[in-house]
JSON list of C-alpha atoms in Angstrom, two decimals:
[
{"chain": "U", "resi": 1, "resn": "MET", "atom": "CA", "xyz": [57.94, 221.32, 61.73]},
{"chain": "U", "resi": 2, "resn": "ILE", "atom": "CA", "xyz": [54.21, 222.01, 61.15]},
{"chain": "U", "resi": 3, "resn": "GLU", "atom": "CA", "xyz": [52.14, 219.05, 62.31]},
{"chain": "U", "resi": 4, "resn": "GLY", "atom": "CA", "xyz": [48.58, 220.25, 61.76]},
{"chain": "U", "resi": 5, "resn": "LEU", "atom": "CA", "xyz": [46.19, 223.14, 62.17]},
{"chain": "U", "resi": 6, "resn": "TYR", "atom": "CA", "xyz": [45.18, 224.29, 65.64]},
{"chain": "U", "resi": 7, "resn": "GLU", "atom": "CA", "xyz": [42.57, 226.84, 64.68]},
{"chain": "U", "resi": 8, "resn": "THR", "atom": "CA", "xyz": [41.18, 228.94, 61.88]},
{"chain": "U", "resi": 9, "resn": "HIS", "atom": "CA", "xyz": [38.76, 231.86, 61.94]},
{"chain": "U", "resi": 10, "resn": "ILE", "atom": "CA", "xyz": [36.01, 232.95, 59.62]},
{"chain": "U", "resi": 11, "resn": "GLN", "atom": "CA", "xyz": [33.69, 235.94, 59.53]},
{"chain": "U", "resi": 12, "resn": "VAL", "atom": "CA", "xyz": [29.94, 235.38, 59.81]},
{"chain": "U", "resi": 13, "resn": "SER", "atom": "CA", "xyz": [27.08, 237.85, 59.53]},
{"chain": "U", "resi": 14, "resn": "ASN", "atom": "CA", "xyz": [25.01, 236.25, 62.31]},
{"chain": "U", "resi": 15, "resn": "LEU", "atom": "CA", "xyz": [26.92, 234.54, 65.12]},
{"chain": "U", "resi": 16, "resn": "GLU", "atom": "CA", "xyz": [23.88, 232.78, 66.61]},
{"chain": "U", "resi": 17, "resn": "ASN", "atom": "CA", "xyz": [22.89, 231.26, 63.25]},
{"chain": "U", "resi": 18, "resn": "ALA", "atom": "CA", "xyz": [26.48, 230.25, 62.50]},
{"chain": "U", "resi": 19, "resn": "VAL", "atom": "CA", "xyz": [26.93, 228.53, 65.86]},
{"chain": "U", "resi": 20, "resn": "GLN", "atom": "CA", "xyz": [23.65, 226.68, 65.32]},
{"chain": "U", "resi": 21, "resn": "PHE", "atom": "CA", "xyz": [24.72, 225.55, 61.82]},
{"chain": "U", "resi": 22, "resn": "TYR", "atom": "CA", "xyz": [28.18, 224.34, 62.82]},
{"chain": "U", "resi": 23, "resn": "THR", "atom": "CA", "xyz": [27.00, 222.60, 66.01]},
{"chain": "U", "resi": 24, "resn": "GLN", "atom": "CA", "xyz": [23.57, 221.22, 65.10]},
{"chain": "U", "resi": 25, "resn": "ILE", "atom": "CA", "xyz": [24.12, 220.46, 61.40]},
{"chain": "U", "resi": 26, "resn": "LEU", "atom": "CA", "xyz": [27.85, 219.73, 61.14]},
{"chain": "U", "resi": 27, "resn": "GLY", "atom": "CA", "xyz": [28.25, 218.36, 64.68]},
{"chain": "U", "resi": 28, "resn": "LEU", "atom": "CA", "xyz": [31.08, 220.54, 65.99]},
{"chain": "U", "resi": 29, "resn": "GLU", "atom": "CA", "xyz": [31.20, 220.98, 69.76]},
{"chain": "U", "resi": 30, "resn": "PHE", "atom": "CA", "xyz": [30.72, 224.43, 71.28]},
{"chain": "U", "resi": 31, "resn": "ALA", "atom": "CA", "xyz": [33.84, 225.48, 73.21]},
{"chain": "U", "resi": 32, "resn": "HIS", "atom": "CA", "xyz": [33.64, 229.13, 74.27]},
{"chain": "U", "resi": 33, "resn": "TYR", "atom": "CA", "xyz": [31.85, 232.41, 73.67]},
{"chain": "U", "resi": 34, "resn": "ASP", "atom": "CA", "xyz": [33.75, 235.64, 74.28]},
{"chain": "U", "resi": 35, "resn": "GLU", "atom": "CA", "xyz": [31.25, 238.10, 75.75]},
{"chain": "U", "resi": 36, "resn": "THR", "atom": "CA", "xyz": [33.58, 241.08, 75.23]},
{"chain": "U", "resi": 37, "resn": "ARG", "atom": "CA", "xyz": [33.35, 240.73, 71.45]},
{"chain": "U", "resi": 38, "resn": "PRO", "atom": "CA", "xyz": [31.09, 238.77, 69.10]},
{"chain": "U", "resi": 39, "resn": "ILE", "atom": "CA", "xyz": [33.15, 235.59, 68.69]},
{"chain": "U", "resi": 40, "resn": "ALA", "atom": "CA", "xyz": [32.53, 231.91, 69.40]},
{"chain": "U", "resi": 41, "resn": "PHE", "atom": "CA", "xyz": [34.95, 228.99, 69.32]},
{"chain": "U", "resi": 42, "resn": "LEU", "atom": "CA", "xyz": [33.98, 225.45, 68.35]},
{"chain": "U", "resi": 43, "resn": "TRP", "atom": "CA", "xyz": [35.98, 222.26, 68.79]},
{"chain": "U", "resi": 44, "resn": "ILE", "atom": "CA", "xyz": [36.74, 220.26, 65.65]},
{"chain": "U", "resi": 45, "resn": "GLY", "atom": "CA", "xyz": [37.02, 216.50, 66.16]},
{"chain": "U", "resi": 46, "resn": "GLU", "atom": "CA", "xyz": [36.73, 214.26, 69.17]},
{"chain": "U", "resi": 47, "resn": "THR", "atom": "CA", "xyz": [40.30, 214.87, 70.33]},
{"chain": "U", "resi": 48, "resn": "LYS", "atom": "CA", "xyz": [39.72, 218.65, 70.56]},
{"chain": "U", "resi": 49, "resn": "GLU", "atom": "CA", "xyz": [43.01, 219.37, 68.84]},
{"chain": "U", "resi": 50, "resn": "ALA", "atom": "CA", "xyz": [41.58, 221.99, 66.48]},
{"chain": "U", "resi": 51, "resn": "MET", "atom": "CA", "xyz": [39.13, 224.89, 66.72]},
{"chain": "U", "resi": 52, "resn": "LEU", "atom": "CA", "xyz": [36.99, 227.01, 64.44]},
{"chain": "U", "resi": 53, "resn": "GLY", "atom": "CA", "xyz": [36.57, 230.64, 65.45]},
{"chain": "U", "resi": 54, "resn": "LEU", "atom": "CA", "xyz": [33.41, 232.41, 64.27]},
{"chain": "U", "resi": 55, "resn": "TRP", "atom": "CA", "xyz": [33.70, 236.21, 64.27]},
{"chain": "U", "resi": 56, "resn": "GLU", "atom": "CA", "xyz": [30.51, 238.19, 63.77]},
{"chain": "U", "resi": 57, "resn": "GLN", "atom": "CA", "xyz": [31.06, 240.94, 61.21]},
{"chain": "U", "resi": 58, "resn": "GLN", "atom": "CA", "xyz": [28.16, 243.03, 59.93]},
{"chain": "U", "resi": 59, "resn": "VAL", "atom": "CA", "xyz": [29.89, 244.77, 57.00]},
{"chain": "U", "resi": 60, "resn": "ASN", "atom": "CA", "xyz": [32.77, 243.98, 54.65]},
{"chain": "U", "resi": 61, "resn": "LEU", "atom": "CA", "xyz": [32.59, 240.22, 55.20]},
{"chain": "U", "resi": 62, "resn": "GLN", "atom": "CA", "xyz": [35.48, 238.48, 53.51]},
{"chain": "U", "resi": 63, "resn": "THR", "atom": "CA", "xyz": [34.99, 235.08, 51.90]},
{"chain": "U", "resi": 64, "resn": "ARG", "atom": "CA", "xyz": [37.48, 232.52, 53.21]},
{"chain": "U", "resi": 65, "resn": "HIS", "atom": "CA", "xyz": [38.27, 228.96, 52.21]},
{"chain": "U", "resi": 66, "resn": "PHE", "atom": "CA", "xyz": [38.96, 226.16, 54.64]},
{"chain": "U", "resi": 67, "resn": "ALA", "atom": "CA", "xyz": [38.37, 222.43, 54.49]},
{"chain": "U", "resi": 68, "resn": "PHE", "atom": "CA", "xyz": [37.47, 219.87, 57.13]},
{"chain": "U", "resi": 69, "resn": "SER", "atom": "CA", "xyz": [39.07, 216.46, 56.88]},
{"chain": "U", "resi": 70, "resn": "CYS", "atom": "CA", "xyz": [36.83, 213.39, 56.70]},
{"chain": "U", "resi": 71, "resn": "SER", "atom": "CA", "xyz": [37.49, 209.71, 56.15]},
{"chain": "U", "resi": 72, "resn": "LYS", "atom": "CA", "xyz": [37.82, 208.58, 52.55]},
{"chain": "U", "resi": 73, "resn": "ASP", "atom": "CA", "xyz": [34.87, 206.19, 53.00]},
{"chain": "U", "resi": 74, "resn": "PHE", "atom": "CA", "xyz": [32.62, 208.99, 54.30]},
{"chain": "U", "resi": 75, "resn": "ILE", "atom": "CA", "xyz": [33.52, 211.24, 51.37]},
{"chain": "U", "resi": 76, "resn": "LEU", "atom": "CA", "xyz": [32.99, 208.54, 48.74]},
{"chain": "U", "resi": 77, "resn": "LYS", "atom": "CA", "xyz": [29.91, 206.83, 50.22]},
{"chain": "U", "resi": 78, "resn": "ASP", "atom": "CA", "xyz": [28.05, 209.14, 52.59]},
{"chain": "U", "resi": 79, "resn": "ALA", "atom": "CA", "xyz": [28.95, 212.82, 52.15]},
{"chain": "U", "resi": 80, "resn": "ASN", "atom": "CA", "xyz": [26.40, 213.70, 49.46]},
{"chain": "U", "resi": 81, "resn": "THR", "atom": "CA", "xyz": [23.58, 211.96, 51.36]},
{"chain": "U", "resi": 82, "resn": "PHE", "atom": "CA", "xyz": [24.59, 213.71, 54.59]},
{"chain": "U", "resi": 83, "resn": "LEU", "atom": "CA", "xyz": [24.61, 217.11, 52.88]},
{"chain": "U", "resi": 84, "resn": "GLU", "atom": "CA", "xyz": [21.27, 216.56, 51.13]},
{"chain": "U", "resi": 85, "resn": "LYS", "atom": "CA", "xyz": [19.66, 215.31, 54.36]},
{"chain": "U", "resi": 86, "resn": "ASN", "atom": "CA", "xyz": [20.70, 218.57, 56.01]},
{"chain": "U", "resi": 87, "resn": "GLY", "atom": "CA", "xyz": [19.46, 220.82, 53.20]},
{"chain": "U", "resi": 88, "resn": "LEU", "atom": "CA", "xyz": [22.91, 221.45, 51.71]},
{"chain": "U", "resi": 89, "resn": "LYS", "atom": "CA", "xyz": [24.07, 221.02, 48.13]},
{"chain": "U", "resi": 90, "resn": "ALA", "atom": "CA", "xyz": [27.44, 219.57, 47.23]},
{"chain": "U", "resi": 91, "resn": "TYR", "atom": "CA", "xyz": [29.42, 220.96, 44.32]},
{"chain": "U", "resi": 92, "resn": "ASN", "atom": "CA", "xyz": [32.97, 220.60, 43.10]},
{"chain": "U", "resi": 93, "resn": "PHE", "atom": "CA", "xyz": [35.62, 223.25, 42.54]},
{"chain": "U", "resi": 94, "resn": "LEU", "atom": "CA", "xyz": [34.65, 223.62, 38.89]},
{"chain": "U", "resi": 95, "resn": "LYS", "atom": "CA", "xyz": [30.98, 224.24, 39.77]},
{"chain": "U", "resi": 96, "resn": "ASN", "atom": "CA", "xyz": [30.02, 222.30, 36.63]},
{"chain": "U", "resi": 97, "resn": "GLY", "atom": "CA", "xyz": [26.94, 220.59, 38.10]},
{"chain": "U", "resi": 98, "resn": "SER", "atom": "CA", "xyz": [28.77, 217.50, 39.35]},
{"chain": "U", "resi": 99, "resn": "ASN", "atom": "CA", "xyz": [28.84, 216.59, 43.04]},
{"chain": "U", "resi": 100, "resn": "GLU", "atom": "CA", "xyz": [31.56, 213.98, 42.64]},
{"chain": "U", "resi": 101, "resn": "PRO", "atom": "CA", "xyz": [34.52, 214.49, 45.04]},
{"chain": "U", "resi": 102, "resn": "MET", "atom": "CA", "xyz": [37.65, 215.93, 43.48]},
{"chain": "U", "resi": 103, "resn": "VAL", "atom": "CA", "xyz": [41.15, 216.80, 44.59]},
{"chain": "U", "resi": 104, "resn": "PHE", "atom": "CA", "xyz": [43.75, 218.85, 42.77]},
{"chain": "U", "resi": 105, "resn": "ALA", "atom": "CA", "xyz": [47.33, 217.62, 43.04]}
]
């Protein structure tokens, strides 16, 4: 019945900075800004079958987890270099100092 994810939303403290990060660093495509409320939508992937909604929230921000899908080759060969090149640090779920990819079954 469920075939994928169409969109997910996260709270951000600064919408302008968040849009810049997700578009300029991670390469998502800007889709829409709702001028009646502080929210922006970004396309995920070339086929535009999924979206990320960024809701600006100044207080009581709630941490959320979501994961983008990438090719296995990118994850194993290029992800750490990509993150480092863009000033980001990779870490695993255990936060034990390793940046090796891991998946829990």
